[in-house]
Short mmCIF file of C-alpha atoms in Angstrom, two decimals:
data_model
loop_
_atom_site.label_atom_id
_atom_site.label_comp_id
_atom_site.label_asym_id
_atom_site.label_seq_id
_atom_site.Cartn_x
_atom_site.Cartn_y
_atom_site.Cartn_z
CA MET U 1059 63.18 -63.24 28.70
CA SER U 1060 61.71 -66.10 29.50
CA ALA U 1061 61.32 -67.28 25.97
CA GLY U 1062 64.96 -66.74 25.15
CA GLU U 1063 66.03 -68.82 27.86
CA LYS U 1064 63.73 -71.63 26.86
CA SER U 1065 64.37 -72.04 23.36
CA VAL U 1066 68.19 -72.72 23.94
CA SER U 1067 66.93 -75.64 26.25
CA ILE U 1068 64.86 -77.11 22.92
CA SER U 1069 67.94 -77.13 20.80
CA THR U 1070 70.07 -78.45 23.33
CA ALA U 1071 67.58 -80.99 24.73
CA GLY U 1072 68.83 -84.05 22.30
CA VAL U 1073 72.52 -82.79 22.48
CA VAL U 1074 74.94 -83.96 25.11
CA ALA U 1075 76.52 -80.88 26.33
CA ARG U 1076 80.57 -81.09 27.58
CA PRO U 1077 80.82 -80.66 31.46
CA GLU U 1078 83.00 -77.32 31.92
CA SER U 1079 85.99 -79.28 32.05
CA VAL U 1080 85.67 -82.47 34.36
CA VAL U 1081 89.07 -82.00 36.23
CA PRO U 1082 89.99 -78.39 35.45
CA ALA U 1083 93.84 -77.59 36.44
CA ARG U 1084 94.39 -76.61 40.08
CA ALA U 1085 92.73 -73.36 40.68
CA PRO U 1086 93.78 -70.31 42.86
CA ALA U 1087 93.13 -71.49 46.62
CA VAL U 1088 90.61 -68.71 47.48
CA LYS U 1089 88.16 -68.17 44.41
CA GLN U 1090 87.14 -64.31 44.85
CA ARG U 1091 83.44 -63.53 44.35
CA LYS U 1092 82.98 -60.89 42.53
CA LEU U 1093 80.41 -57.79 43.08
CA PRO U 1094 78.01 -57.68 40.44
CA ASP U 1095 78.90 -54.75 38.08
CA LEU U 1096 75.74 -52.76 38.46
CA ARG U 1097 76.11 -50.90 35.23
CA ARG U 1098 74.51 -53.90 33.41
CA TRP U 1099 71.50 -53.21 35.12
CA LEU U 1100 71.40 -49.92 32.80
CA SER U 1101 69.67 -50.98 29.66
CA PRO U 1102 67.29 -53.37 31.49
CA ILE U 1103 65.85 -50.82 34.19
CA GLY U 1104 65.73 -48.01 30.92
CA LEU U 1105 64.02 -50.73 28.86
CA VAL U 1106 61.35 -51.25 31.56
CA LEU U 1107 61.29 -47.14 31.94
CA LEU U 1108 60.54 -46.57 27.98
CA TRP U 1109 58.15 -49.27 28.06
CA GLN U 1110 56.41 -47.76 31.06
CA ALA U 1111 56.68 -44.08 29.19
CA ALA U 1112 54.85 -45.81 25.97
CA SER U 1113 52.12 -47.26 27.94
CA SER U 1114 51.67 -44.00 29.70
CA THR U 1115 51.34 -41.88 26.37
CA GLY U 1116 49.25 -44.46 24.95
CA VAL U 1117 51.35 -45.65 22.41
CA LEU U 1118 51.54 -49.01 23.58
CA PRO U 1119 47.44 -49.71 23.96
CA PRO U 1120 46.96 -51.67 27.38
CA ASP U 1121 45.28 -54.71 25.18
CA LYS U 1122 48.28 -55.05 23.48
CA LEU U 1123 50.88 -55.04 26.33
CA ALA U 1124 49.93 -53.66 30.14
CA SER U 1125 52.12 -51.48 31.53
CA PRO U 1126 55.21 -52.52 34.10
CA ALA U 1127 52.34 -50.96 36.89
CA THR U 1128 49.66 -52.73 35.82
CA VAL U 1129 51.67 -55.98 35.62
CA PHE U 1130 52.85 -55.62 39.02
CA ARG U 1131 49.37 -54.34 40.27
CA SER U 1132 47.86 -57.17 39.10
CA ALA U 1133 50.54 -59.72 40.40
CA TYR U 1134 49.73 -58.42 43.68
CA GLU U 1135 46.07 -58.60 43.43
CA LEU U 1136 46.78 -62.23 42.13
CA VAL U 1137 48.81 -63.35 45.09
CA VAL U 1138 46.33 -61.61 47.79
CA ASP U 1139 43.45 -63.69 46.38
CA GLY U 1140 45.30 -66.61 46.08
CA GLN U 1141 44.63 -67.41 42.27
CA LEU U 1142 48.48 -67.09 41.50
CA VAL U 1143 49.56 -69.49 44.22
CA ASP U 1144 47.27 -72.36 43.37
CA ALA U 1145 47.68 -71.89 39.62
CA PHE U 1146 51.72 -72.20 40.70
CA LEU U 1147 51.00 -74.90 42.93
CA VAL U 1148 49.12 -76.90 40.09
CA SER U 1149 52.10 -76.19 37.59
CA LEU U 1150 54.88 -77.45 39.77
CA SER U 1151 53.57 -80.25 40.92
CA ARG U 1152 52.72 -81.09 37.22
CA VAL U 1153 56.71 -80.67 36.43
CA ALA U 1154 57.64 -82.62 39.55
CA VAL U 1155 55.37 -85.60 39.05
CA GLY U 1156 56.61 -85.74 35.22
CA PHE U 1157 60.25 -84.58 36.31
CA VAL U 1158 60.34 -87.79 38.68
CA ILE U 1159 58.83 -90.07 35.65
CA GLY U 1160 61.15 -88.93 33.21
CA ALA U 1161 64.35 -89.34 35.47
CA VAL U 1162 63.07 -92.89 36.79
CA VAL U 1163 63.14 -93.65 32.62
CA GLY U 1164 65.82 -91.78 31.62
CA GLY U 1165 68.06 -92.73 34.77
CA ALA U 1166 67.22 -96.21 34.57
CA LEU U 1167 68.12 -96.63 30.67
CA GLY U 1168 71.12 -94.74 31.00
CA LEU U 1169 72.41 -97.10 33.87
CA VAL U 1170 71.35 -100.22 31.64
CA SER U 1171 72.70 -99.04 28.26
CA GLY U 1172 76.12 -97.36 30.65
CA LEU U 1173 76.96 -99.96 32.67
CA SER U 1174 76.15 -103.24 30.19
CA ARG U 1175 77.51 -103.79 26.57
CA TRP U 1176 74.57 -106.10 25.69
CA GLY U 1177 72.30 -102.95 27.34
CA GLU U 1178 74.18 -100.49 25.07
CA ARG U 1179 73.90 -102.69 22.12
CA LEU U 1180 70.29 -103.38 22.73
CA LEU U 1181 68.70 -99.76 24.12
CA ASP U 1182 71.01 -97.15 22.41
CA PRO U 1183 70.19 -97.67 19.02
CA PRO U 1184 66.39 -97.53 19.78
CA VAL U 1185 66.90 -94.14 22.30
CA GLN U 1186 68.76 -92.39 19.82
CA MET U 1187 66.43 -93.04 17.14
CA LEU U 1188 63.67 -91.83 19.37
CA ARG U 1189 65.42 -88.70 20.67
CA THR U 1190 66.17 -87.24 17.42
CA LEU U 1191 62.03 -87.00 17.09
CA PRO U 1192 60.98 -83.33 18.44
CA HIS U 1193 59.18 -84.33 21.47
CA LEU U 1194 56.90 -81.30 21.64
CA GLY U 1195 55.71 -82.67 17.98
CA LEU U 1196 54.22 -85.57 19.84
CA ILE U 1197 51.45 -84.03 21.30
CA PRO U 1198 48.86 -85.14 19.11
CA LEU U 1199 49.85 -88.64 19.79
CA PHE U 1200 49.80 -88.21 23.38
CA ILE U 1201 46.08 -86.66 23.06
CA LEU U 1202 44.83 -89.69 21.00
CA TRP U 1203 46.94 -91.99 23.97
CA PHE U 1204 46.06 -90.29 26.79
CA GLY U 1205 43.14 -87.97 26.36
CA ILE U 1206 43.34 -84.08 27.12
CA GLY U 1207 43.53 -84.43 31.27
CA GLU U 1208 46.51 -84.62 33.12
CA GLU U 1209 47.88 -87.40 31.58
CA PRO U 1210 49.30 -86.02 28.09
CA LYS U 1211 51.12 -82.95 29.90
CA LEU U 1212 52.87 -85.42 32.45
CA ALA U 1213 53.83 -87.43 29.75
CA LEU U 1214 55.19 -84.26 27.81
CA VAL U 1215 57.08 -83.40 30.79
CA ALA U 1216 58.38 -86.55 31.51
CA ALA U 1217 59.81 -87.34 27.42
CA GLY U 1218 61.24 -83.71 27.70
CA VAL U 1219 62.90 -85.12 30.84
CA ALA U 1220 63.98 -88.57 30.12
CA PHE U 1221 66.10 -87.87 26.65
CA PRO U 1222 68.54 -85.33 27.73
CA LEU U 1223 69.39 -87.25 31.30
CA TYR U 1224 70.00 -90.79 29.24
CA LEU U 1225 72.05 -89.16 26.98
CA ASN U 1226 74.18 -87.34 29.34
CA LEU U 1227 74.09 -90.06 32.02
CA HIS U 1228 75.47 -92.67 29.28
CA ALA U 1229 78.14 -90.72 27.80
CA GLY U 1230 79.13 -89.79 31.40
CA ILE U 1231 79.86 -93.22 32.28
CA ARG U 1232 81.09 -94.31 29.10
CA GLN U 1233 83.82 -91.48 29.63
CA THR U 1234 85.02 -92.89 32.64
CA ASP U 1235 89.00 -92.79 32.51
CA PRO U 1236 90.43 -96.26 31.98
CA ALA U 1237 93.38 -95.65 33.60
CA LEU U 1238 91.46 -95.14 36.50
CA LEU U 1239 89.87 -98.14 36.43
CA GLU U 1240 92.99 -100.24 35.68
CA ALA U 1241 94.17 -98.99 39.00
CA ALA U 1242 91.22 -99.81 40.98
CA ARG U 1243 91.21 -103.41 39.52
CA VAL U 1244 94.89 -104.10 40.77
CA LEU U 1245 93.81 -102.62 44.26
CA GLY U 1246 91.17 -105.37 44.84
CA TYR U 1247 88.44 -103.48 43.92
CA THR U 1248 85.59 -105.69 43.43
CA ARG U 1249 83.17 -105.32 40.06
CA LEU U 1250 80.58 -103.47 42.57
CA ASP U 1251 83.26 -101.27 44.35
CA ARG U 1252 84.20 -100.19 40.86
CA VAL U 1253 80.85 -98.72 39.53
CA VAL U 1254 80.21 -97.10 42.96
CA HIS U 1255 83.50 -95.45 43.62
CA VAL U 1256 84.84 -94.94 40.00
CA VAL U 1257 82.59 -95.15 37.14
CA LEU U 1258 79.61 -93.27 38.90
CA PRO U 1259 81.45 -90.81 40.17
CA SER U 1260 82.91 -89.99 37.10
CA ALA U 1261 79.77 -89.58 35.10
CA VAL U 1262 78.04 -87.21 38.09
CA PRO U 1263 79.46 -83.98 36.28
CA GLN U 1264 77.67 -84.97 32.86
CA THR U 1265 75.01 -86.08 34.77
CA LEU U 1266 74.26 -83.05 36.25
CA VAL U 1267 74.72 -81.58 33.06
CA GLY U 1268 71.82 -83.54 31.81
CA LEU U 1269 70.02 -82.60 34.85
CA ARG U 1270 70.04 -79.07 34.10
CA ILE U 1271 69.16 -79.40 30.48
CA ALA U 1272 66.39 -81.91 31.46
CA LEU U 1273 65.40 -79.12 33.57
CA GLY U 1274 65.07 -76.62 30.99
CA THR U 1275 62.92 -78.69 28.52
CA ALA U 1276 60.69 -79.82 32.22
CA TRP U 1277 59.47 -76.36 32.16
CA LEU U 1278 59.07 -75.92 28.43
CA SER U 1279 57.24 -79.12 28.56
CA LEU U 1280 54.93 -77.87 31.18
CA ILE U 1281 54.23 -74.43 29.01
CA VAL U 1282 53.36 -76.42 25.82
CA GLY U 1283 51.35 -79.08 27.58
CA GLU U 1284 49.56 -76.64 29.81
CA GLN U 1285 47.93 -74.78 26.51
CA ILE U 1286 46.32 -78.39 26.11
CA ASN U 1287 42.86 -78.13 27.85
CA ALA U 1288 43.89 -77.06 31.31
CA ASP U 1289 41.71 -76.34 33.77
CA ALA U 1290 44.39 -75.37 36.31
CA GLY U 1291 47.75 -74.06 36.70
CA ILE U 1292 49.70 -71.12 35.39
CA GLY U 1293 48.73 -71.91 31.35
CA TYR U 1294 44.93 -71.94 32.25
CA LEU U 1295 45.81 -68.53 34.17
CA ILE U 1296 47.33 -67.06 30.73
CA ASN U 1297 44.74 -68.83 28.32
CA ASN U 1298 41.98 -67.03 30.55
CA ALA U 1299 43.43 -64.38 30.79
CA ARG U 1300 43.69 -64.02 26.67
CA GLU U 1301 40.07 -64.45 26.53
CA PHE U 1302 39.67 -61.06 28.52
CA LEU U 1303 42.11 -59.36 26.44
CA ARG U 1304 43.99 -59.45 30.46
CA THR U 1305 47.55 -58.67 28.63
CA ASP U 1306 49.09 -57.90 32.53
CA VAL U 1307 47.90 -61.27 33.74
CA VAL U 1308 49.51 -62.70 30.48
CA VAL U 1309 52.80 -61.27 31.39
CA VAL U 1310 52.38 -62.41 35.15
CA GLY U 1311 52.37 -65.93 34.07
CA LEU U 1312 55.16 -65.89 32.13
CA LEU U 1313 57.30 -64.16 34.59
CA VAL U 1314 56.23 -66.72 37.04
CA TYR U 1315 57.49 -69.71 34.51
CA ALA U 1316 60.72 -67.49 33.86
CA LEU U 1317 60.76 -67.54 37.74
CA LEU U 1318 60.60 -71.12 38.23
CA GLY U 1319 62.72 -72.14 35.41
CA LEU U 1320 65.61 -70.10 37.24
CA SER U 1321 65.23 -71.05 40.29
CA THR U 1322 65.28 -74.69 39.44
CA ASP U 1323 68.38 -74.01 37.43
CA ALA U 1324 69.71 -72.23 40.97
CA LEU U 1325 69.26 -75.25 42.80
CA VAL U 1326 70.84 -77.67 40.34
CA ARG U 1327 73.83 -75.27 40.33
CA ALA U 1328 73.73 -75.45 44.01
CA LEU U 1329 73.66 -79.24 43.89
CA GLU U 1330 76.54 -79.29 41.54
CA ARG U 1331 78.43 -76.72 43.85
CA ARG U 1332 78.44 -79.70 46.84
CA VAL U 1333 78.24 -82.93 44.80
CA LEU U 1334 81.48 -81.45 42.65
CA ARG U 1335 83.24 -80.09 45.85
CA TRP U 1336 86.53 -82.07 45.10
CA ARG U 1337 86.89 -80.00 42.08
CA ALA U 1338 90.29 -78.11 42.85
CA ARG U 1339 90.02 -75.12 44.70
CA MET G 1461 114.59 -118.79 49.68
CA ALA G 1462 111.03 -119.15 47.84
CA GLY G 1463 110.37 -116.86 44.88
CA ALA G 1464 107.90 -114.23 45.00
CA VAL G 1465 108.07 -114.18 40.97
CA ARG G 1466 108.67 -116.80 38.70
CA ILE G 1467 108.63 -116.17 34.76
CA ARG G 1468 109.25 -118.92 32.29
CA GLY G 1469 109.23 -118.36 28.44
CA LEU G 1470 106.92 -115.14 28.26
CA VAL G 1471 105.73 -114.01 25.04
CA LYS G 1472 103.66 -111.25 24.32
CA ASP G 1473 102.94 -109.88 20.44
CA PHE G 1474 101.20 -106.41 19.55
CA GLY G 1475 100.05 -107.90 15.94
CA PRO G 1476 102.92 -108.61 14.08
CA ARG G 1477 105.45 -106.90 16.48
CA ARG G 1478 106.84 -109.12 19.49
CA VAL G 1479 107.51 -107.02 22.37
CA LEU G 1480 108.50 -109.73 25.26
CA ALA G 1481 110.46 -112.75 23.58
CA GLY G 1482 110.67 -115.75 25.84
CA LEU G 1483 111.51 -113.90 29.00
CA ASP G 1484 112.89 -115.78 32.03
CA LEU G 1485 112.96 -113.87 35.35
CA ASP G 1486 112.93 -114.79 38.72
CA VAL G 1487 112.40 -112.36 41.88
CA ALA G 1488 113.21 -113.27 45.48
CA GLU G 1489 111.10 -112.91 48.56
CA GLY G 1490 111.65 -109.27 49.31
CA GLU G 1491 114.21 -108.50 46.51
CA PHE G 1492 114.30 -105.22 45.10
CA VAL G 1493 114.93 -105.93 41.52
CA ALA G 1494 115.16 -102.88 39.01
CA LEU G 1495 114.11 -103.41 35.40
CA LEU G 1496 116.31 -101.39 33.15
CA GLY G 1497 115.39 -100.70 29.29
CA ARG G 1498 114.95 -97.63 26.42
CA SER G 1499 110.97 -96.88 25.97
CA GLY G 1500 109.72 -99.79 23.80
CA CYS G 1501 112.06 -102.69 25.50
CA GLY G 1502 108.81 -104.28 27.27
CA LYS G 1503 109.30 -103.12 30.49
CA SER G 1504 105.95 -101.91 31.04
CA THR G 1505 104.16 -104.48 29.30
CA LEU G 1506 105.73 -106.90 31.56
CA LEU G 1507 104.64 -105.11 34.78
CA ARG G 1508 101.52 -104.87 33.36
CA ILE G 1509 100.97 -108.55 32.95
CA LEU G 1510 102.34 -109.07 36.33
CA ALA G 1511 99.53 -107.10 37.39
CA GLY G 1512 96.99 -108.92 35.61
CA LEU G 1513 96.24 -106.05 33.30
CA ASP G 1514 96.83 -108.08 30.12
CA PRO G 1515 95.88 -111.85 30.24
CA ASP G 1516 96.77 -112.47 26.31
CA VAL G 1517 99.97 -113.87 26.89
CA GLU G 1518 101.88 -117.09 26.27
CA GLY G 1519 104.54 -118.44 28.53
CA THR G 1520 103.81 -118.65 32.52
CA PHE G 1521 104.37 -117.14 35.41
CA THR G 1522 103.50 -117.16 38.65
CA VAL G 1523 103.04 -113.98 41.55
CA PRO G 1524 102.15 -114.05 45.22
CA GLU G 1525 98.44 -113.77 46.13
CA ARG G 1526 98.68 -109.82 47.22
CA VAL G 1527 100.14 -107.72 44.34
CA SER G 1528 99.86 -103.97 44.48
CA VAL G 1529 101.00 -101.15 41.77
CA ALA G 1530 101.82 -97.76 41.79
CA PHE G 1531 101.68 -96.09 38.49
CA GLN G 1532 103.32 -93.38 36.93
CA GLN G 1533 100.73 -90.99 37.37
CA PRO G 1534 98.97 -91.40 40.90
CA ARG G 1535 95.60 -92.46 39.63
CA LEU G 1536 93.77 -91.21 42.71
CA LEU G 1537 89.94 -90.68 42.35
CA PRO G 1538 89.91 -87.16 42.72
CA TRP G 1539 85.85 -87.81 44.16
CA ARG G 1540 86.85 -89.25 47.27
CA ARG G 1541 89.31 -87.81 49.95
CA VAL G 1542 92.94 -88.93 50.35
CA TRP G 1543 92.21 -91.52 53.34
CA ARG G 1544 89.20 -93.59 51.25
CA ASN G 1545 91.34 -93.67 48.33
CA ILE G 1546 93.75 -95.33 50.36
CA SER G 1547 91.00 -97.52 52.69
CA LEU G 1548 89.03 -98.39 49.59
CA GLY G 1549 89.66 -101.59 47.80
CA LEU G 1550 91.25 -102.97 51.46
CA ARG G 1551 89.96 -106.38 52.29
CA GLY G 1552 90.40 -108.39 55.47
CA VAL G 1553 90.06 -105.25 57.52
CA GLY G 1554 86.51 -105.70 58.53
CA ARG G 1555 83.91 -103.07 57.36
CA GLN G 1556 84.03 -100.61 60.15
CA ARG G 1557 84.82 -97.48 58.85
CA ASP G 1558 86.80 -96.03 61.94
CA LYS G 1559 89.17 -99.48 61.11
CA HIS G 1560 89.63 -98.24 57.79
CA ARG G 1561 90.22 -94.50 58.96
CA ALA G 1562 93.06 -95.76 61.54
CA VAL G 1563 94.65 -97.88 58.93
CA ALA G 1564 94.81 -95.06 56.06
CA GLU G 1565 96.01 -93.00 58.91
CA ARG G 1566 99.25 -94.86 59.98
CA ALA G 1567 99.66 -95.41 56.12
CA LEU G 1568 99.64 -91.92 55.50
CA ALA G 1569 101.90 -91.22 58.61
CA GLU G 1570 104.08 -93.53 57.01
CA VAL G 1571 104.87 -91.41 53.80
CA ARG G 1572 104.44 -88.05 56.07
CA LEU G 1573 100.82 -86.83 55.16
CA ALA G 1574 99.25 -87.38 58.17
CA ASP G 1575 97.66 -83.97 58.06
CA HIS G 1576 96.20 -84.50 54.70
CA ALA G 1577 93.94 -87.58 55.55
CA ASP G 1578 90.98 -85.54 54.67
CA ALA G 1579 92.54 -83.51 51.52
CA TRP G 1580 90.86 -83.97 48.24
CA PRO G 1581 93.57 -85.43 45.93
CA LEU G 1582 93.21 -82.27 43.56
CA THR G 1583 94.66 -80.23 45.96
CA LEU G 1584 97.78 -81.94 46.28
CA SER G 1585 101.33 -81.33 44.90
CA GLY G 1586 102.74 -84.21 42.25
CA GLY G 1587 105.06 -85.13 44.87
CA GLU G 1588 102.06 -85.77 47.50
CA ALA G 1589 99.79 -87.40 45.36
CA GLN G 1590 102.56 -90.41 44.50
CA ARG G 1591 102.97 -90.35 47.65
CA VAL G 1592 99.62 -91.18 48.49
CA SER G 1593 99.59 -93.36 45.80
CA LEU G 1594 102.44 -95.39 47.37
CA ALA G 1595 100.57 -95.51 51.19
CA ARG G 1596 97.55 -96.77 48.55
CA ALA G 1597 99.76 -99.73 47.43
CA LEU G 1598 101.61 -100.25 50.42
CA VAL G 1599 97.98 -100.68 52.93
CA ARG G 1600 97.39 -104.00 51.02
CA GLU G 1601 100.90 -105.51 52.72
CA PRO G 1602 101.70 -106.83 49.14
CA GLU G 1603 104.13 -109.58 48.79
CA LEU G 1604 105.11 -107.99 45.20
CA LEU G 1605 104.98 -104.28 44.80
CA LEU G 1606 105.29 -103.26 41.44
CA LEU G 1607 106.23 -99.88 40.27
CA ASP G 1608 105.76 -98.26 36.83
CA GLU G 1609 108.15 -95.16 36.83
CA PRO G 1610 106.67 -93.92 39.88
CA PHE G 1611 108.73 -90.73 40.07
CA GLY G 1612 109.32 -89.89 36.43
CA ALA G 1613 106.98 -87.45 35.99
CA LEU G 1614 108.33 -85.83 39.41
CA ASP G 1615 110.74 -82.90 39.51
CA ALA G 1616 114.51 -83.65 40.57
CA LEU G 1617 114.22 -82.69 43.78
CA THR G 1618 111.26 -84.50 44.84
CA ARG G 1619 112.52 -87.46 43.02
CA LEU G 1620 115.34 -87.56 45.59
CA ALA G 1621 113.19 -87.43 48.70
CA MET G 1622 111.00 -89.82 46.75
CA HIS G 1623 114.02 -92.14 46.54
CA HIS G 1624 114.90 -92.26 50.06
CA LEU G 1625 111.38 -92.73 51.14
CA VAL G 1626 110.51 -95.83 49.11
CA GLU G 1627 113.88 -97.60 50.44
CA GLN G 1628 112.62 -97.08 53.76
CA LEU G 1629 109.12 -98.06 53.09
CA TRP G 1630 110.43 -101.14 51.44
CA ARG G 1631 112.61 -101.88 54.39
CA GLU G 1632 109.72 -101.68 56.78
CA HIS G 1633 107.22 -103.75 54.50
CA ARG G 1634 109.69 -106.12 52.67
CA PRO G 1635 107.66 -107.05 49.97
CA ALA G 1636 109.50 -107.71 46.65
CA VAL G 1637 109.70 -104.69 44.66
CA LEU G 1638 109.74 -104.87 40.76
CA PHE G 1639 110.93 -101.27 39.67
CA VAL G 1640 110.90 -100.03 36.53
CA THR G 1641 112.82 -97.25 35.46
CA HIS G 1642 115.04 -95.69 32.71
CA ASP G 1643 117.05 -93.89 35.12
CA VAL G 1644 120.10 -95.63 35.71
CA ASP G 1645 121.21 -93.91 38.93
CA GLU G 1646 117.62 -94.54 40.60
CA ALA G 1647 117.87 -98.05 39.40
CA LEU G 1648 121.45 -98.18 41.07
CA LEU G 1649 120.73 -96.41 44.33
CA LEU G 1650 117.88 -98.70 45.88
CA ALA G 1651 117.78 -101.94 43.74
CA ASP G 1652 119.68 -105.38 45.05
CA ARG G 1653 119.78 -106.20 41.09
CA VAL G 1654 119.50 -104.47 38.15
CA VAL G 1655 117.93 -106.20 34.99
CA VAL G 1656 118.59 -105.01 31.48
CA LEU G 1657 115.56 -105.39 28.91
CA ASP G 1658 116.25 -105.12 25.52
CA GLU G 1659 113.69 -105.73 22.64
CA GLY G 1660 111.84 -108.20 24.70
CA ARG G 1661 114.84 -110.25 26.25
CA ILE G 1662 117.44 -110.09 29.37
CA VAL G 1663 120.36 -108.63 27.87
CA ALA G 1664 122.36 -108.00 31.15
CA GLU G 1665 122.00 -108.84 34.95
CA HIS G 1666 123.83 -106.63 37.75
CA HIS G 1667 123.90 -107.69 41.21
CA VAL G 1668 124.63 -104.59 43.48
CA ASP G 1669 126.12 -105.61 46.41
CA LEU G 1670 126.76 -102.05 47.98
CA PRO G 1671 125.87 -100.72 51.25
CA ARG G 1672 122.70 -98.67 51.91
CA PRO G 1673 122.04 -95.77 51.90
CA ARG G 1674 123.85 -95.84 48.76
CA ARG G 1675 126.00 -92.66 47.38
CA ARG G 1676 126.16 -92.19 43.82
CA ALA G 1677 129.93 -91.88 44.07
CA SER G 1678 129.97 -95.69 45.15
CA PHE G 1679 128.85 -97.38 41.64
CA ALA G 1680 130.39 -95.18 39.22
CA ASP G 1681 132.02 -98.09 37.58
CA LEU G 1682 128.83 -100.43 38.01
CA ARG G 1683 127.25 -97.21 36.07
CA VAL G 1684 129.38 -97.40 33.25
CA GLU G 1685 129.05 -101.04 32.71
CA VAL G 1686 125.08 -100.58 33.10
CA LEU G 1687 125.20 -97.76 30.45
CA SER G 1688 126.90 -99.73 28.07
CA ASP G 1689 124.36 -102.70 28.18
CA LEU G 1690 121.98 -100.01 27.46
CA GLY G 1691 123.88 -99.14 24.30
CA VAL G 1692 125.33 -95.98 25.65
CA ASP G 1693 129.06 -95.73 25.47
CA ASP G 1694 130.09 -92.00 25.25
CA VAL G 1695 129.47 -92.08 29.29
CA GLU G 1696 130.96 -87.96 29.09
CA ALA G 1697 127.69 -87.67 27.19
CA ALA G 1698 125.32 -89.40 29.64
#
């Protein structure tokens, strides 16, 4: 579940994704929220039951994969004794700090190269070249530059965030409808007015797409980064568990990663609904 | 009466193609002039030049300080509410939001959209959006209003209502109007003067000295004349 979702983020990390139609045709006045189709839950629940059955009958030995019941119990114990919460907070703060650094860098570069012709000439070529490097492949260099403490982990997250944000912000600004800019000019908008009321708002949908990709990449970068000599965080929890063949704890860690990824994604989608509420309803 | 627009020897080339070939035109203050012509005759280009959107020309022209444009598409900012679309770009009203709001609401009332101030532009119909676009152009109290086929994309019934509205707004605000269209009836209904453009030159001019509001029957003869200026002689077909 987590692996599948994250690997999608890798392949799109350097890609400018399209926002789902910037100005959609007029939608029906009331969008009906459909109830989830419960039948879609049949196979996932069936798989978990199958997994439990395989564990109970000894087909699946616990040193390969713990049973769902054991995973659930370990999760409960880890929460109660505080280990999971501590690890969670450490990992969360790594992502948060790395994300802020990456967002500031990617956002600033995207703004400069989007808003100024010279900025684009000077900044875009090197950024486009660098983004073809798989940023996870930079780990050896980051270890040499930053050591094996917190810094390479933050740098990895920041690099994963900066590129997709830059690309989508830049593309979003460049896609501004020239007809709207013309109208703004003849209606006496100042240059600042045009940037604030025309260019930047029209770049928002694309930037939010970039934000979602960036957050996906941020979690992926964290997971990889926490394999480097972590002494705290969920990566540490998982690596430690591996030493003792605690597959139940490994699975708990993976589930937490997955939940974190899902919840930040939901956060961005909520932000989208709020910020893009001008779209036809 | 001083002129609002004065154009002398205006020439505009797009590559090897000459779009405006030494055009002369005057528009008096408060005068409503319709520019008629086939597509590609240079009428929209002329409007864009007067709006300051195409600086690369030969010849001279003067326009007043405050010029507004309403385009064929309403070109509203979809992410700003209707009243903000109107008040943005408004200068000299002071910075206070509530003042801007009041000005925008008055302008909306004039185009009979007073209760749409807080709507998002994408929720408006084509005719409503075009009325907002008119309100936005007029709220600046322009001395010259440039209309670039503003009813071209509207259905026939909405067009009729818009003709009436434009005439009324023009009477109240009295800007000079340069109205680009390829619809002869529309031009004769609204304009003091109809100017026919062909290949970048003025080929005919008609003063329409008829009382307003006009009825189509009142300008049947003039219509035949203007159509023939446009190269349409088979009036039955037109």
